């Protein structure tokens, strides 16, 4: 996989650990050297990108797209 240019500075290379598919949105867990990154994306995108456990990906995080919750 080669990304030649992108303006997102927070990039985490990793491997998909788990995909939990829902009817509309899916949860994708990516294992990176920094820990697990979880993304919620459309199930359609999961299928179009061929996201399956074991696939190498790059998680791109923009500050405007990060949400926090307390527990």
PDB file of N, CA and C in Angstrom:
ATOM      1  N   UNK A   1       0.855  -1.171   0.000  1.00  0.00           N
ATOM      2  CA  UNK A   1       0.000   0.000   0.000  1.00  0.00           C
ATOM      3  C   UNK A   1       0.898   1.231   0.000  1.00  0.00           C
ATOM      4  N   UNK A   2       0.593   2.163  -0.884  1.00  0.00           N
ATOM      5  CA  UNK A   2       1.388   3.377  -0.971  1.00  0.00           C
ATOM      6  C   UNK A   2       0.478   4.591  -0.991  1.00  0.00           C
ATOM      7  N   UNK A   3       0.695   5.488  -0.047  1.00  0.00           N
ATOM      8  CA  UNK A   3       0.015   6.782  -0.048  1.00  0.00           C
ATOM      9  C   UNK A   3       1.097   7.793  -0.391  1.00  0.00           C
ATOM     10  N   UNK A   4       0.971   8.423  -1.547  1.00  0.00           N
ATOM     11  CA  UNK A   4       2.033   9.324  -1.993  1.00  0.00           C
ATOM     12  C   UNK A   4       1.940  10.710  -1.371  1.00  0.00           C
ATOM     13  N   UNK A   5       0.731  11.201  -1.139  1.00  0.00           N
ATOM     14  CA  UNK A   5       0.583  12.524  -0.534  1.00  0.00           C
ATOM     15  C   UNK A   5      -0.783  12.629   0.126  1.00  0.00           C
ATOM     16  N   UNK A   6      -0.784  13.161   1.338  1.00  0.00           N
ATOM     17  CA  UNK A   6      -2.044  13.374   2.062  1.00  0.00           C
ATOM     18  C   UNK A   6      -1.788  14.431   3.128  1.00  0.00           C
ATOM     19  N   UNK A   7      -2.810  15.216   3.452  1.00  0.00           N
ATOM     20  CA  UNK A   7      -2.612  16.284   4.420  1.00  0.00           C
ATOM     21  C   UNK A   7      -2.919  15.859   5.851  1.00  0.00           C
ATOM     22  N   UNK A   8      -3.351  14.637   6.067  1.00  0.00           N
ATOM     23  CA  UNK A   8      -3.635  14.154   7.414  1.00  0.00           C
ATOM     24  C   UNK A   8      -2.312  13.748   8.062  1.00  0.00           C
ATOM     25  N   UNK A   9      -1.990  14.356   9.188  1.00  0.00           N
ATOM     26  CA  UNK A   9      -0.699  14.110   9.834  1.00  0.00           C
ATOM     27  C   UNK A   9      -0.723  12.918  10.794  1.00  0.00           C
ATOM     28  N   UNK A  10      -1.860  12.621  11.374  1.00  0.00           N
ATOM     29  CA  UNK A  10      -1.959  11.516  12.322  1.00  0.00           C
ATOM     30  C   UNK A  10      -2.292  10.239  11.570  1.00  0.00           C
ATOM     31  N   UNK A  11      -1.262   9.469  11.251  1.00  0.00           N
ATOM     32  CA  UNK A  11      -1.422   8.245  10.479  1.00  0.00           C
ATOM     33  C   UNK A  11      -0.893   7.070  11.296  1.00  0.00           C
ATOM     34  N   UNK A  12      -1.700   6.019  11.393  1.00  0.00           N
ATOM     35  CA  UNK A  12      -1.325   4.847  12.170  1.00  0.00           C
ATOM     36  C   UNK A  12      -1.424   3.611  11.288  1.00  0.00           C
ATOM     37  N   UNK A  13      -0.271   3.041  10.937  1.00  0.00           N
ATOM     38  CA  UNK A  13      -0.271   1.791  10.174  1.00  0.00           C
ATOM     39  C   UNK A  13      -0.685   0.667  11.104  1.00  0.00           C
ATOM     40  N   UNK A  14      -1.488  -0.241  10.566  1.00  0.00           N
ATOM     41  CA  UNK A  14      -1.898  -1.366  11.389  1.00  0.00           C
ATOM     42  C   UNK A  14      -2.558  -2.449  10.570  1.00  0.00           C
ATOM     43  N   UNK A  15      -3.114  -3.390  11.294  1.00  0.00           N
ATOM     44  CA  UNK A  15      -3.775  -4.538  10.682  1.00  0.00           C
ATOM     45  C   UNK A  15      -5.166  -4.643  11.308  1.00  0.00           C
ATOM     46  N   UNK A  16      -6.163  -4.891  10.476  1.00  0.00           N
ATOM     47  CA  UNK A  16      -7.529  -5.011  10.984  1.00  0.00           C
ATOM     48  C   UNK A  16      -7.617  -6.222  11.905  1.00  0.00           C
ATOM     49  N   UNK A  17      -8.092  -5.974  13.112  1.00  0.00           N
ATOM     50  CA  UNK A  17      -8.238  -7.038  14.108  1.00  0.00           C
ATOM     51  C   UNK A  17      -9.636  -7.637  14.051  1.00  0.00           C
ATOM     52  N   UNK A  18     -10.648  -6.764  13.894  1.00  0.00           N
ATOM     53  CA  UNK A  18     -12.034  -7.234  13.915  1.00  0.00           C
ATOM     54  C   UNK A  18     -12.925  -6.270  13.142  1.00  0.00           C
ATOM     55  N   UNK A  19     -13.939  -6.824  12.490  1.00  0.00           N
ATOM     56  CA  UNK A  19     -14.965  -6.029  11.820  1.00  0.00           C
ATOM     57  C   UNK A  19     -16.309  -6.514  12.338  1.00  0.00           C
ATOM     58  N   UNK A  20     -17.078  -5.606  12.923  1.00  0.00           N
ATOM     59  CA  UNK A  20     -18.424  -5.936  13.392  1.00  0.00           C
ATOM     60  C   UNK A  20     -19.394  -5.221  12.468  1.00  0.00           C
ATOM     61  N   UNK A  21     -19.997  -5.979  11.561  1.00  0.00           N
ATOM     62  CA  UNK A  21     -20.886  -5.390  10.558  1.00  0.00           C
ATOM     63  C   UNK A  21     -22.300  -5.225  11.088  1.00  0.00           C
ATOM     64  N   UNK A  22     -22.871  -4.060  10.821  1.00  0.00           N
ATOM     65  CA  UNK A  22     -24.266  -3.796  11.097  1.00  0.00           C
ATOM     66  C   UNK A  22     -24.982  -3.567   9.780  1.00  0.00           C
ATOM     67  N   UNK A  23     -26.303  -3.391   9.819  1.00  0.00           N
ATOM     68  CA  UNK A  23     -27.042  -3.187   8.578  1.00  0.00           C
ATOM     69  C   UNK A  23     -26.669  -1.887   7.860  1.00  0.00           C
ATOM     70  N   UNK A  24     -26.279  -0.863   8.606  1.00  0.00           N
ATOM     71  CA  UNK A  24     -25.962   0.434   8.002  1.00  0.00           C
ATOM     72  C   UNK A  24     -24.516   0.844   8.274  1.00  0.00           C
ATOM     73  N   UNK A  25     -24.074   0.722   9.516  1.00  0.00           N
ATOM     74  CA  UNK A  25     -22.699   1.076   9.877  1.00  0.00           C
ATOM     75  C   UNK A  25     -21.990  -0.129  10.480  1.00  0.00           C
ATOM     76  N   UNK A  26     -20.669  -0.103  10.393  1.00  0.00           N
ATOM     77  CA  UNK A  26     -19.847  -1.181  10.930  1.00  0.00           C
ATOM     78  C   UNK A  26     -18.730  -0.596  11.776  1.00  0.00           C
ATOM     79  N   UNK A  27     -18.247  -1.399  12.719  1.00  0.00           N
ATOM     80  CA  UNK A  27     -17.131  -1.018  13.572  1.00  0.00           C
ATOM     81  C   UNK A  27     -15.901  -1.791  13.111  1.00  0.00           C
ATOM     82  N   UNK A  28     -14.817  -1.067  12.864  1.00  0.00           N
ATOM     83  CA  UNK A  28     -13.577  -1.688  12.405  1.00  0.00           C
ATOM     84  C   UNK A  28     -12.490  -1.396  13.436  1.00  0.00           C
ATOM     85  N   UNK A  29     -11.917  -2.453  14.017  1.00  0.00           N
ATOM     86  CA  UNK A  29     -10.832  -2.314  14.983  1.00  0.00           C
ATOM     87  C   UNK A  29      -9.510  -2.569  14.273  1.00  0.00           C
ATOM     88  N   UNK A  30      -8.598  -1.601  14.402  1.00  0.00           N
ATOM     89  CA  UNK A  30      -7.285  -1.700  13.766  1.00  0.00           C
ATOM     90  C   UNK A  30      -6.228  -1.755  14.867  1.00  0.00           C
ATOM     91  N   UNK A  31      -5.409  -2.801  14.838  1.00  0.00           N
ATOM     92  CA  UNK A  31      -4.330  -2.938  15.812  1.00  0.00           C
ATOM     93  C   UNK A  31      -3.089  -2.240  15.269  1.00  0.00           C
ATOM     94  N   UNK A  32      -2.602  -1.235  16.010  1.00  0.00           N
ATOM     95  CA  UNK A  32      -1.429  -0.463  15.609  1.00  0.00           C
ATOM     96  C   UNK A  32      -0.369  -0.581  16.708  1.00  0.00           C
ATOM     97  N   UNK A  33       0.859  -0.183  16.437  1.00  0.00           N
ATOM     98  CA  UNK A  33       1.881  -0.189  17.493  1.00  0.00           C
ATOM     99  C   UNK A  33       1.509   0.711  18.678  1.00  0.00           C
ATOM    100  N   UNK A  34       0.647   1.702  18.444  1.00  0.00           N
ATOM    101  CA  UNK A  34       0.223   2.615  19.505  1.00  0.00           C
ATOM    102  C   UNK A  34      -1.005   2.124  20.251  1.00  0.00           C
ATOM    103  N   UNK A  35      -1.612   1.043  19.806  1.00  0.00           N
ATOM    104  CA  UNK A  35      -2.824   0.516  20.422  1.00  0.00           C
ATOM    105  C   UNK A  35      -3.907   0.306  19.381  1.00  0.00           C
ATOM    106  N   UNK A  36      -5.108   0.019  19.862  1.00  0.00           N
ATOM    107  CA  UNK A  36      -6.247  -0.236  18.982  1.00  0.00           C
ATOM    108  C   UNK A  36      -6.895   1.085  18.581  1.00  0.00           C
ATOM    109  N   UNK A  37      -7.148   1.241  17.292  1.00  0.00           N
ATOM    110  CA  UNK A  37      -7.906   2.376  16.764  1.00  0.00           C
ATOM    111  C   UNK A  37      -9.208   1.804  16.229  1.00  0.00           C
ATOM    112  N   UNK A  38     -10.333   2.365  16.673  1.00  0.00           N
ATOM    113  CA  UNK A  38     -11.639   1.896  16.226  1.00  0.00           C
ATOM    114  C   UNK A  38     -12.289   2.960  15.368  1.00  0.00           C
ATOM    115  N   UNK A  39     -12.810   2.534  14.224  1.00  0.00           N
ATOM    116  CA  UNK A  39     -13.491   3.442  13.311  1.00  0.00           C
ATOM    117  C   UNK A  39     -14.894   2.916  13.041  1.00  0.00           C
ATOM    118  N   UNK A  40     -15.855   3.805  13.019  1.00  0.00           N
ATOM    119  CA  UNK A  40     -17.222   3.444  12.647  1.00  0.00           C
ATOM    120  C   UNK A  40     -17.468   4.036  11.267  1.00  0.00           C
ATOM    121  N   UNK A  41     -17.669   3.158  10.288  1.00  0.00           N
ATOM    122  CA  UNK A  41     -17.876   3.583   8.905  1.00  0.00           C
ATOM    123  C   UNK A  41     -19.083   2.849   8.340  1.00  0.00           C
ATOM    124  N   UNK A  42     -19.534   3.269   7.182  1.00  0.00           N
ATOM    125  CA  UNK A  42     -20.683   2.595   6.587  1.00  0.00           C
ATOM    126  C   UNK A  42     -20.314   1.164   6.200  1.00  0.00           C
ATOM    127  N   UNK A  43     -21.283   0.285   6.305  1.00  0.00           N
ATOM    128  CA  UNK A  43     -21.081  -1.107   5.918  1.00  0.00           C
ATOM    129  C   UNK A  43     -20.776  -1.186   4.428  1.00  0.00           C
ATOM    130  N   UNK A  44     -21.362  -0.302   3.665  1.00  0.00           N
ATOM    131  CA  UNK A  44     -21.071  -0.253   2.232  1.00  0.00           C
ATOM    132  C   UNK A  44     -19.582   0.002   1.995  1.00  0.00           C
ATOM    133  N   UNK A  45     -18.989   0.931   2.753  1.00  0.00           N
ATOM    134  CA  UNK A  45     -17.559   1.218   2.617  1.00  0.00           C
ATOM    135  C   UNK A  45     -16.709   0.019   3.022  1.00  0.00           C
ATOM    136  N   UNK A  46     -17.129  -0.705   4.055  1.00  0.00           N
ATOM    137  CA  UNK A  46     -16.406  -1.912   4.474  1.00  0.00           C
ATOM    138  C   UNK A  46     -16.319  -2.887   3.308  1.00  0.00           C
ATOM    139  N   UNK A  47     -17.446  -3.081   2.634  1.00  0.00           N
ATOM    140  CA  UNK A  47     -17.491  -4.025   1.515  1.00  0.00           C
ATOM    141  C   UNK A  47     -16.696  -3.505   0.311  1.00  0.00           C
ATOM    142  N   UNK A  48     -16.858  -2.216  -0.018  1.00  0.00           N
ATOM    143  CA  UNK A  48     -16.162  -1.646  -1.175  1.00  0.00           C
ATOM    144  C   UNK A  48     -14.642  -1.657  -1.001  1.00  0.00           C
ATOM    145  N   UNK A  49     -14.173  -1.447   0.238  1.00  0.00           N
ATOM    146  CA  UNK A  49     -12.739  -1.420   0.507  1.00  0.00           C
ATOM    147  C   UNK A  49     -12.170  -2.804   0.804  1.00  0.00           C
ATOM    148  N   UNK A  50     -13.058  -3.793   0.923  1.00  0.00           N
ATOM    149  CA  UNK A  50     -12.599  -5.152   1.213  1.00  0.00           C
ATOM    150  C   UNK A  50     -11.949  -5.268   2.580  1.00  0.00           C
ATOM    151  N   UNK A  51     -12.522  -4.576   3.569  1.00  0.00           N
ATOM    152  CA  UNK A  51     -11.950  -4.576   4.910  1.00  0.00           C
ATOM    153  C   UNK A  51     -12.302  -5.870   5.638  1.00  0.00           C
ATOM    154  N   UNK A  52     -11.292  -6.660   5.893  1.00  0.00           N
ATOM    155  CA  UNK A  52     -11.458  -7.944   6.583  1.00  0.00           C
ATOM    156  C   UNK A  52     -10.318  -8.088   7.591  1.00  0.00           C
ATOM    157  N   UNK A  53     -10.529  -8.894   8.637  1.00  0.00           N
ATOM    158  CA  UNK A  53      -9.449  -9.119   9.600  1.00  0.00           C
ATOM    159  C   UNK A  53      -8.174  -9.591   8.901  1.00  0.00           C
ATOM    160  N   UNK A  54      -7.052  -9.020   9.335  1.00  0.00           N
ATOM    161  CA  UNK A  54      -5.757  -9.372   8.775  1.00  0.00           C
ATOM    162  C   UNK A  54      -5.271  -8.424   7.695  1.00  0.00           C
ATOM    163  N   UNK A  55      -6.170  -7.622   7.130  1.00  0.00           N
ATOM    164  CA  UNK A  55      -5.771  -6.701   6.059  1.00  0.00           C
ATOM    165  C   UNK A  55      -4.987  -5.527   6.643  1.00  0.00           C
ATOM    166  N   UNK A  56      -3.884  -5.167   5.978  1.00  0.00           N
ATOM    167  CA  UNK A  56      -3.102  -4.009   6.398  1.00  0.00           C
ATOM    168  C   UNK A  56      -3.778  -2.728   5.926  1.00  0.00           C
ATOM    169  N   UNK A  57      -3.853  -1.750   6.832  1.00  0.00           N
ATOM    170  CA  UNK A  57      -4.492  -0.473   6.523  1.00  0.00           C
ATOM    171  C   UNK A  57      -3.713   0.648   7.204  1.00  0.00           C
ATOM    172  N   UNK A  58      -4.069   1.865   6.876  1.00  0.00           N
ATOM    173  CA  UNK A  58      -3.568   3.042   7.572  1.00  0.00           C
ATOM    174  C   UNK A  58      -4.776   3.771   8.128  1.00  0.00           C
ATOM    175  N   UNK A  59      -4.804   3.976   9.445  1.00  0.00           N
ATOM    176  CA  UNK A  59      -5.872   4.746  10.081  1.00  0.00           C
ATOM    177  C   UNK A  59      -5.461   6.213  10.041  1.00  0.00           C
ATOM    178  N   UNK A  60      -6.318   7.049   9.481  1.00  0.00           N
ATOM    179  CA  UNK A  60      -6.059   8.480   9.360  1.00  0.00           C
ATOM    180  C   UNK A  60      -6.975   9.213  10.329  1.00  0.00           C
ATOM    181  N   UNK A  61      -6.392  10.017  11.221  1.00  0.00           N
ATOM    182  CA  UNK A  61      -7.174  10.699  12.254  1.00  0.00           C
ATOM    183  C   UNK A  61      -6.970  12.195  12.118  1.00  0.00           C
ATOM    184  N   UNK A  62      -8.071  12.916  11.910  1.00  0.00           N
ATOM    185  CA  UNK A  62      -8.022  14.378  11.879  1.00  0.00           C
ATOM    186  C   UNK A  62      -8.626  14.887  13.186  1.00  0.00           C
ATOM    187  N   UNK A  63      -8.055  15.931  13.733  1.00  0.00           N
ATOM    188  CA  UNK A  63      -8.517  16.457  15.018  1.00  0.00           C
ATOM    189  C   UNK A  63     -10.000  16.801  15.000  1.00  0.00           C
ATOM    190  N   UNK A  64     -10.521  17.224  13.874  1.00  0.00           N
ATOM    191  CA  UNK A  64     -11.937  17.583  13.795  1.00  0.00           C
ATOM    192  C   UNK A  64     -12.840  16.363  13.745  1.00  0.00           C
ATOM    193  N   UNK A  65     -12.274  15.172  13.592  1.00  0.00           N
ATOM    194  CA  UNK A  65     -13.074  13.960  13.481  1.00  0.00           C
ATOM    195  C   UNK A  65     -12.899  13.011  14.656  1.00  0.00           C
ATOM    196  N   UNK A  66     -12.388  13.504  15.768  1.00  0.00           N
ATOM    197  CA  UNK A  66     -12.194  12.663  16.944  1.00  0.00           C
ATOM    198  C   UNK A  66     -13.248  13.013  17.977  1.00  0.00           C
ATOM    199  N   UNK A  67     -13.928  11.995  18.493  1.00  0.00           N
ATOM    200  CA  UNK A  67     -14.918  12.195  19.546  1.00  0.00           C
ATOM    201  C   UNK A  67     -14.449  11.467  20.797  1.00  0.00           C
ATOM    202  N   UNK A  68     -14.748  12.027  21.951  1.00  0.00           N
ATOM    203  CA  UNK A  68     -14.382  11.408  23.219  1.00  0.00           C
ATOM    204  C   UNK A  68     -15.624  11.148  24.044  1.00  0.00           C
ATOM    205  N   UNK A  69     -15.571  10.091  24.837  1.00  0.00           N
ATOM    206  CA  UNK A  69     -16.677   9.768  25.736  1.00  0.00           C
ATOM    207  C   UNK A  69     -16.091   9.341  27.075  1.00  0.00           C
ATOM    208  N   UNK A  70     -16.843   9.548  28.138  1.00  0.00           N
ATOM    209  CA  UNK A  70     -16.406   9.084  29.453  1.00  0.00           C
ATOM    210  C   UNK A  70     -17.094   7.775  29.781  1.00  0.00           C
ATOM    211  N   UNK A  71     -16.488   7.003  30.655  1.00  0.00           N
ATOM    212  CA  UNK A  71     -17.095   5.731  31.072  1.00  0.00           C
ATOM    213  C   UNK A  71     -16.767   5.448  32.504  1.00  0.00           C
TER     214      UNK A  71
END
